[in-house]
Coordinates of C-alpha atoms and ligand atoms in Angstrom, one line a residue:
X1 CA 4.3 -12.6 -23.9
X2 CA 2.6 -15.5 -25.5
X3 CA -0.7 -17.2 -23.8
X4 CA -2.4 -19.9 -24.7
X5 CA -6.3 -20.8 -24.5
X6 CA -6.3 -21.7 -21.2
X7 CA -3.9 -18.6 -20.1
X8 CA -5.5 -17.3 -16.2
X9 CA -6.9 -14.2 -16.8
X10 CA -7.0 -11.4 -14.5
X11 CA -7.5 -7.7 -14.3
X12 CA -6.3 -4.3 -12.7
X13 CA -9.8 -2.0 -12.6
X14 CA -9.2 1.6 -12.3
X15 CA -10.0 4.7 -13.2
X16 CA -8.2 5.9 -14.4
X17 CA -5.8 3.0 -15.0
X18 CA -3.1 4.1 -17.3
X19 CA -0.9 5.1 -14.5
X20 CA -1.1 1.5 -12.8
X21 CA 2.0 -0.6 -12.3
X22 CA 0.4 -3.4 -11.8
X23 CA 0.1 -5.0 -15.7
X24 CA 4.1 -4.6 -15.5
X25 CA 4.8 -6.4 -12.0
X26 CA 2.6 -9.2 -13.1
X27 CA 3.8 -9.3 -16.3
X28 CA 7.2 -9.6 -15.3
X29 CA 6.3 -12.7 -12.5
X30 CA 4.5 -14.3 -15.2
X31 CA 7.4 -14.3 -17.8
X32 CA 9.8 -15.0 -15.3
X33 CA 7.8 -18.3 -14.1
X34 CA 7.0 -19.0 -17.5
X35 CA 2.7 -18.7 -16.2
X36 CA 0.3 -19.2 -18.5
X37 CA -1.5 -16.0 -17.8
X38 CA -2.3 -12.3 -18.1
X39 CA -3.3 -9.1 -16.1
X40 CA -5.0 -7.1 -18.4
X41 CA -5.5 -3.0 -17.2
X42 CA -9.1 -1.9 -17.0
X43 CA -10.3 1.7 -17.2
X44 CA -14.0 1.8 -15.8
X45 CA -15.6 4.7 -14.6
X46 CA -17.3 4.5 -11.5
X47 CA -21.2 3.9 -11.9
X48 CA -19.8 0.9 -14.1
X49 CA -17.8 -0.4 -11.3
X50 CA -20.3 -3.4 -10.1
X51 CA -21.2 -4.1 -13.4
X52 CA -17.7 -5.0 -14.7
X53 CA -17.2 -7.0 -11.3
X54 CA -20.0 -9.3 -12.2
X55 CA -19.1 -9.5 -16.4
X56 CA -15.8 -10.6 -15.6
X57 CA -16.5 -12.7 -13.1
X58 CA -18.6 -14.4 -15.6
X59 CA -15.6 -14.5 -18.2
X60 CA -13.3 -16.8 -16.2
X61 CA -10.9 -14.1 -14.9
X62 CA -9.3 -15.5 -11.5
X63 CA -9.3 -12.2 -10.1
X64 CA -8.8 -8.5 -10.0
X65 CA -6.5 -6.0 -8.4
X66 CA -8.6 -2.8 -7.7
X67 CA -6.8 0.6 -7.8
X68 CA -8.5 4.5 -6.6
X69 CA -11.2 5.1 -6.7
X70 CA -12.7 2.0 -6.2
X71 CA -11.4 0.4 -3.3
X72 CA -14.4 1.6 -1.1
X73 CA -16.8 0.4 -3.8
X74 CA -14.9 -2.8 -4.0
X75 CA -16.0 -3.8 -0.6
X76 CA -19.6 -3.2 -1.0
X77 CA -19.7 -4.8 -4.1
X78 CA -17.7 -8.6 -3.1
X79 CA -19.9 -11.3 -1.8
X80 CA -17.3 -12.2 0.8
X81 CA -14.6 -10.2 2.6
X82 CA -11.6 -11.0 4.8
X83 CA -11.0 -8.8 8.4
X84 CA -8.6 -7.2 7.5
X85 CA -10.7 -5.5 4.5
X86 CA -13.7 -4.9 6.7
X87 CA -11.4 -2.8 9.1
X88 CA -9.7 -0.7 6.9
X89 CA -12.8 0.0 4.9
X90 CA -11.3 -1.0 1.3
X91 CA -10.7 -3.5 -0.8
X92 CA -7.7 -4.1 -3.1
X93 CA -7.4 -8.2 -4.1
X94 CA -10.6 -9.6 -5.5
X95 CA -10.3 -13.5 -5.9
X96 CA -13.4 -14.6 -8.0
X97 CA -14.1 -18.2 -6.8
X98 CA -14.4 -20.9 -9.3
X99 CA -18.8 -20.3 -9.1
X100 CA -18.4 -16.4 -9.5
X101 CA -18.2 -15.7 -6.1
X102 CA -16.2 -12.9 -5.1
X103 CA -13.6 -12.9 -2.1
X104 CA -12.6 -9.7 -1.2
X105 CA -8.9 -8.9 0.7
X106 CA -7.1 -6.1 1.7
X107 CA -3.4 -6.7 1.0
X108 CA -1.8 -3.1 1.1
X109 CA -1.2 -2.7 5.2
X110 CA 0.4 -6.4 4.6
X111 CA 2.1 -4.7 1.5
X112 CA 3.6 -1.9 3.9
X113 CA 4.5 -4.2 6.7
X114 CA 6.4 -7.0 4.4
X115 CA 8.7 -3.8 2.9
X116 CA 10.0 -2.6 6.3
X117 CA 10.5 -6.2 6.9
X118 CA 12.2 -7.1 3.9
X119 CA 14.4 -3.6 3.9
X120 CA 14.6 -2.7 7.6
X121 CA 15.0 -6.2 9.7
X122 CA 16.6 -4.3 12.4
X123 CA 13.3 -2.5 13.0
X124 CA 11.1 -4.2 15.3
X125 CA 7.2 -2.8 15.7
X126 CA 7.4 -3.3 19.3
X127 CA 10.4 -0.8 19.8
X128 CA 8.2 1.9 20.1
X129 CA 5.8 4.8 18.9
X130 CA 5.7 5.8 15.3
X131 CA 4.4 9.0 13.5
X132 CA 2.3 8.8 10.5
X133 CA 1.8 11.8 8.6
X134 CA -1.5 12.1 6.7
X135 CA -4.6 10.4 6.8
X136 CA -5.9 9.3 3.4
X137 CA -7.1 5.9 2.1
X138 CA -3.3 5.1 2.7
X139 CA -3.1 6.2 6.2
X140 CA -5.9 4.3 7.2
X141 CA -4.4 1.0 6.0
X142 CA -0.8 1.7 7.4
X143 CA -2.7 2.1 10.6
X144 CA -3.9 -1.2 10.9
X145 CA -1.2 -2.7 9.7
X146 CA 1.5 -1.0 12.3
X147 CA -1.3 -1.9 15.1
X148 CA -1.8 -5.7 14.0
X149 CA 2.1 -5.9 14.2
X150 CA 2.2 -4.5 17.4
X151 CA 3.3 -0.8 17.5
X152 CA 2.6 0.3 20.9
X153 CA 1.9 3.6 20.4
X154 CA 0.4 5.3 17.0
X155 CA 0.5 9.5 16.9
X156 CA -1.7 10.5 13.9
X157 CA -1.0 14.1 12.7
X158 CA -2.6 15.4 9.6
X159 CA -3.2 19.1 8.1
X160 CA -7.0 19.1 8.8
X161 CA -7.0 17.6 12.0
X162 CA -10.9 16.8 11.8
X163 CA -10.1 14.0 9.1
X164 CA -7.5 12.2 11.4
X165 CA -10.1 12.3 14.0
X166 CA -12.6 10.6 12.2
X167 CA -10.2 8.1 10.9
X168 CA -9.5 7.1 14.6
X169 CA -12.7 7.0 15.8
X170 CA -13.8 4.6 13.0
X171 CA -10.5 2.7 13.4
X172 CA -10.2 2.9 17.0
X173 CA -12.4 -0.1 18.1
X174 CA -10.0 -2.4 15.6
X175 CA -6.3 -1.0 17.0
X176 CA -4.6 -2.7 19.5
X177 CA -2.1 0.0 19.4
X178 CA -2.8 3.6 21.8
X179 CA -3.8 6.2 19.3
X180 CA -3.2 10.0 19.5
X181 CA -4.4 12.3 17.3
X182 CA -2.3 15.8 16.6
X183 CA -2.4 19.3 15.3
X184 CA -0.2 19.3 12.1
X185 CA 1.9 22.0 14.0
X186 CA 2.9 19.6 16.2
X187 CA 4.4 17.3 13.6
X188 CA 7.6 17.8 14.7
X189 CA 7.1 17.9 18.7
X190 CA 5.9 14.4 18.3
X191 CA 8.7 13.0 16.4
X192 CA 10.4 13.0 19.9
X193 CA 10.8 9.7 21.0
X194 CA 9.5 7.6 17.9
X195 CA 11.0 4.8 16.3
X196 CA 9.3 5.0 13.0
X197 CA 8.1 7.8 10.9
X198 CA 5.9 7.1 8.1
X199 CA 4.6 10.2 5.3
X200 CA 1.4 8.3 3.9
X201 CA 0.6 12.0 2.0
X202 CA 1.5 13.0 -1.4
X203 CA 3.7 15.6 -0.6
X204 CA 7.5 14.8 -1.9
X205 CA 6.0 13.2 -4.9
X206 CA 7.4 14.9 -8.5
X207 CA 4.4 16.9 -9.3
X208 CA 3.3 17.9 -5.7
X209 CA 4.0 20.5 -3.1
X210 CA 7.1 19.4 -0.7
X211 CA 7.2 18.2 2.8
X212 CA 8.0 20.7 5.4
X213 CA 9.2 18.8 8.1
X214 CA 12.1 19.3 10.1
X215 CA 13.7 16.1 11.5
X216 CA 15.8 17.6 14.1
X217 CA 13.7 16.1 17.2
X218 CA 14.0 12.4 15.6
X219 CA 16.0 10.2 17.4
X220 CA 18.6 9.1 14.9
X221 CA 17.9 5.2 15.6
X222 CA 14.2 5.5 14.4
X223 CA 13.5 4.2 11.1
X224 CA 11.7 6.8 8.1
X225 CA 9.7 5.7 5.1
X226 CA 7.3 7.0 2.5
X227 CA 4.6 5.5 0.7
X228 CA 5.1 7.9 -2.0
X229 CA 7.7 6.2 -4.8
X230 CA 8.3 8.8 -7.9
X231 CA 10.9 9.7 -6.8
X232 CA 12.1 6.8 -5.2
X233 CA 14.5 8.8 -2.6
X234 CA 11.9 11.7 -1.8
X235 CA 13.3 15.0 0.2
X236 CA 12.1 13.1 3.6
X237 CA 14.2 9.9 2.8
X238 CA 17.1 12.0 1.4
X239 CA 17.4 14.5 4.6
X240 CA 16.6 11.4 7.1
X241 CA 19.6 9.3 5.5
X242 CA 21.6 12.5 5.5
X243 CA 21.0 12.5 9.6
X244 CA 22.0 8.8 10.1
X245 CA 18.1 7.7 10.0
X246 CA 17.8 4.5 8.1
X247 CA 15.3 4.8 5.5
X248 CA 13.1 2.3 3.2
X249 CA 11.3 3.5 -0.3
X250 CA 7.9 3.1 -1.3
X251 CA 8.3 0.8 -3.8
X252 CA 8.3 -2.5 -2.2
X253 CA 5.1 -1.6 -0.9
X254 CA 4.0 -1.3 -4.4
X255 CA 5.8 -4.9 -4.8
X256 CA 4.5 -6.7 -1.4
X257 CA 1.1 -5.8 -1.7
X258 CA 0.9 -7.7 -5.0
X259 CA 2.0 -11.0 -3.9
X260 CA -1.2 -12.3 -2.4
X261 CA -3.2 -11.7 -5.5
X262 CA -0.4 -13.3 -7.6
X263 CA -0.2 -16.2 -5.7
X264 CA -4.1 -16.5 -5.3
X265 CA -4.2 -16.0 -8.9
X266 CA -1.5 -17.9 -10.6
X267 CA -0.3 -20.5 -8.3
X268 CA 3.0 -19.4 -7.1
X269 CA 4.6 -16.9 -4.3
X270 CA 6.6 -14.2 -6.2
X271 CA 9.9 -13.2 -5.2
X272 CA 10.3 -9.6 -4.4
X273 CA 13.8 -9.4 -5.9
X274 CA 16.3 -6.2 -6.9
X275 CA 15.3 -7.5 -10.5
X276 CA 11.4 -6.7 -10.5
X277 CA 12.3 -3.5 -8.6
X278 CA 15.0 -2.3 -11.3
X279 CA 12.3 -3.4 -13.9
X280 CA 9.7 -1.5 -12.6
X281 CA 11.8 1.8 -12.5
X282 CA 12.8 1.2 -15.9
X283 CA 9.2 2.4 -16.6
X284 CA 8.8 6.0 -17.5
Ligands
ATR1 P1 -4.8 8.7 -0.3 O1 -6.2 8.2 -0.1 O2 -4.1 8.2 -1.5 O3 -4.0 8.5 1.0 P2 -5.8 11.4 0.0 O4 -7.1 10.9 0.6 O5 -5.9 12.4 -1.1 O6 -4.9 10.2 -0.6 O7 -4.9 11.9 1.2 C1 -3.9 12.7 1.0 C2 -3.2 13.1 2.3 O8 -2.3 14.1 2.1 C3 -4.2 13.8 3.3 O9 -3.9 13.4 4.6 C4 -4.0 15.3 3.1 O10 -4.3 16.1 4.2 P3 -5.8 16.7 4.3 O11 -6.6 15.6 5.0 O12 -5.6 17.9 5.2 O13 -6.3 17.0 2.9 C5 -2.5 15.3 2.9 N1 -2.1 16.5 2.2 C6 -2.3 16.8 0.9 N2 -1.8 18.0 0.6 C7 -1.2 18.5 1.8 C8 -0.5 19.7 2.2 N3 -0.2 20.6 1.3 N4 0.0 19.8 3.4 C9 -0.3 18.8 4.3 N5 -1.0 17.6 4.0 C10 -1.4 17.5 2.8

């Protein structure tokens, strides 16, 4: 990678950040469109958060992707924010205006919805109810995402019911779709009759405890994804495909999500090809 003095600068602030992706998926858009430009990872801790916001918005950096566990902080801290931000609570695109304002977006529900749309055209959101497992800073955008795409029906089921609760109750008044919230005993009761299941927890990720889920009330029509990507076929995705269940990885989230900024950024719409997935699973 080679920039120039007038390469477009922007950042990927977390904390920490080492584990980000996000330097790499640039990186590769960049080279392969031949942009004059960077994404540089940040590691700031939390009570400097605002502080960096404000420095690089006074350096000339286009923007900043913002990673856990600022995405909450991110809102309160942008001078601007779109709807789809305000309602999920979090903010993961920062576009920093060419005065120093700062716009903040939400792209990860969009992220979420684009995959399933990219890897599962056969899947329509109006076919019916889906299950979503969890109910995280994930959770909440996948929410409003399968509700502002029309899912009819959302049930919620997460291990300490209480925090699926209060995520529908603050979420409630921006869902279009009906909303039910479940015991996690009932996880698989409810999988009856959906046509989308979607794990937004950690479990199934290498490192983590495993899902325990039987699927043998799913109908074998309904589509099943994860939001979890190391591994890229996790235990759910492997034992739904084993059923007949079509099944979509996590990793174009990952991919889709990014494309607003990128664009906003540096000018172009990036292509979400086989190539920039195969790249980024060459990383270790
Ligand atoms: P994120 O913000 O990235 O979505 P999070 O807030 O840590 O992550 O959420 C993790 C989700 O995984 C939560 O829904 C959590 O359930 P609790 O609300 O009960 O903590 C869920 N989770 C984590 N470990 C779990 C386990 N062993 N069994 C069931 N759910 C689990």
């Amino acid at each position: 990678m080679i920039i120039s003095g007038k390469a477009r600068c922007a950042a990927v602030i977390g904390w920490p950040v080492s584990h980000s992706k996000s330097p790499r998926l640039h990186g590769y858009w960049l080279d392969h469109y031949e942009i004059d430009g960077v994404l540089v990872p940040l590691a700031v801790a939390p009570q400097h958060f605002n502080a960096v916001l404000r420095q690089i918005s006074k350096m000339g950096f286009v923007g900043a992707c913002v990673t856990l566990p600022h995405k909450q902080a991110a809102l309160a801290a942008v001078d601007q924010v779109d709807e789809t931000a305000k309602s999920i609570g979090a903010v993961n695109t920062i576009i920093i205006n060419p005065d120093g304002g700062l716009y903040g977006q939400n792209t990860d529900g969009y992220g979420f919805i684009e995959n399933l749309k990219q890897h599962a055209p056969e899947w329509h959101p109006q076919k019916g109810a889906a299950v979503v497992l969890g109910a995280g800073g994930a959770a909440r955008a996948v929410l409003y995402a399968l509700s502002q795409s029309g899912v009819p029906e959302i049930r919620l089921v997460n291990r300490t019911r209480s925090k699926a609760q209060e995520l529908a109750d603050v979420l409630s008044s921006n869902l279009t779709s009906t909303l039910h919230v479940h015991d996690w005993e009932e996880r698989e009761v409810i999988l009856a009759g959906a046509k989308l299941l979607v794990n937004t927890t950690l479990l199934g990720m290498d490192g983590q405890a495993s899902l325990d889920l039987s699927l043998e009330t799913l109908d074998r029509e309904a589509l099943v994804t994860d939001i979890v990507y190391t591994p890229l076929m996790t235990p759910l995705l492997k034992s739904a495909q084993a059923r007949g269940n079509m099944v979509v990885d996590g990793l174009g989230m990952l991919i889709h999500q990014a494309r607003p900024g990128f664009k906003a950024w540096f000018g172009r719409e990036p292509e979400v090809t086989d190539d920039v997935r195969n790249f980024l699973l060459l990383e270790k």
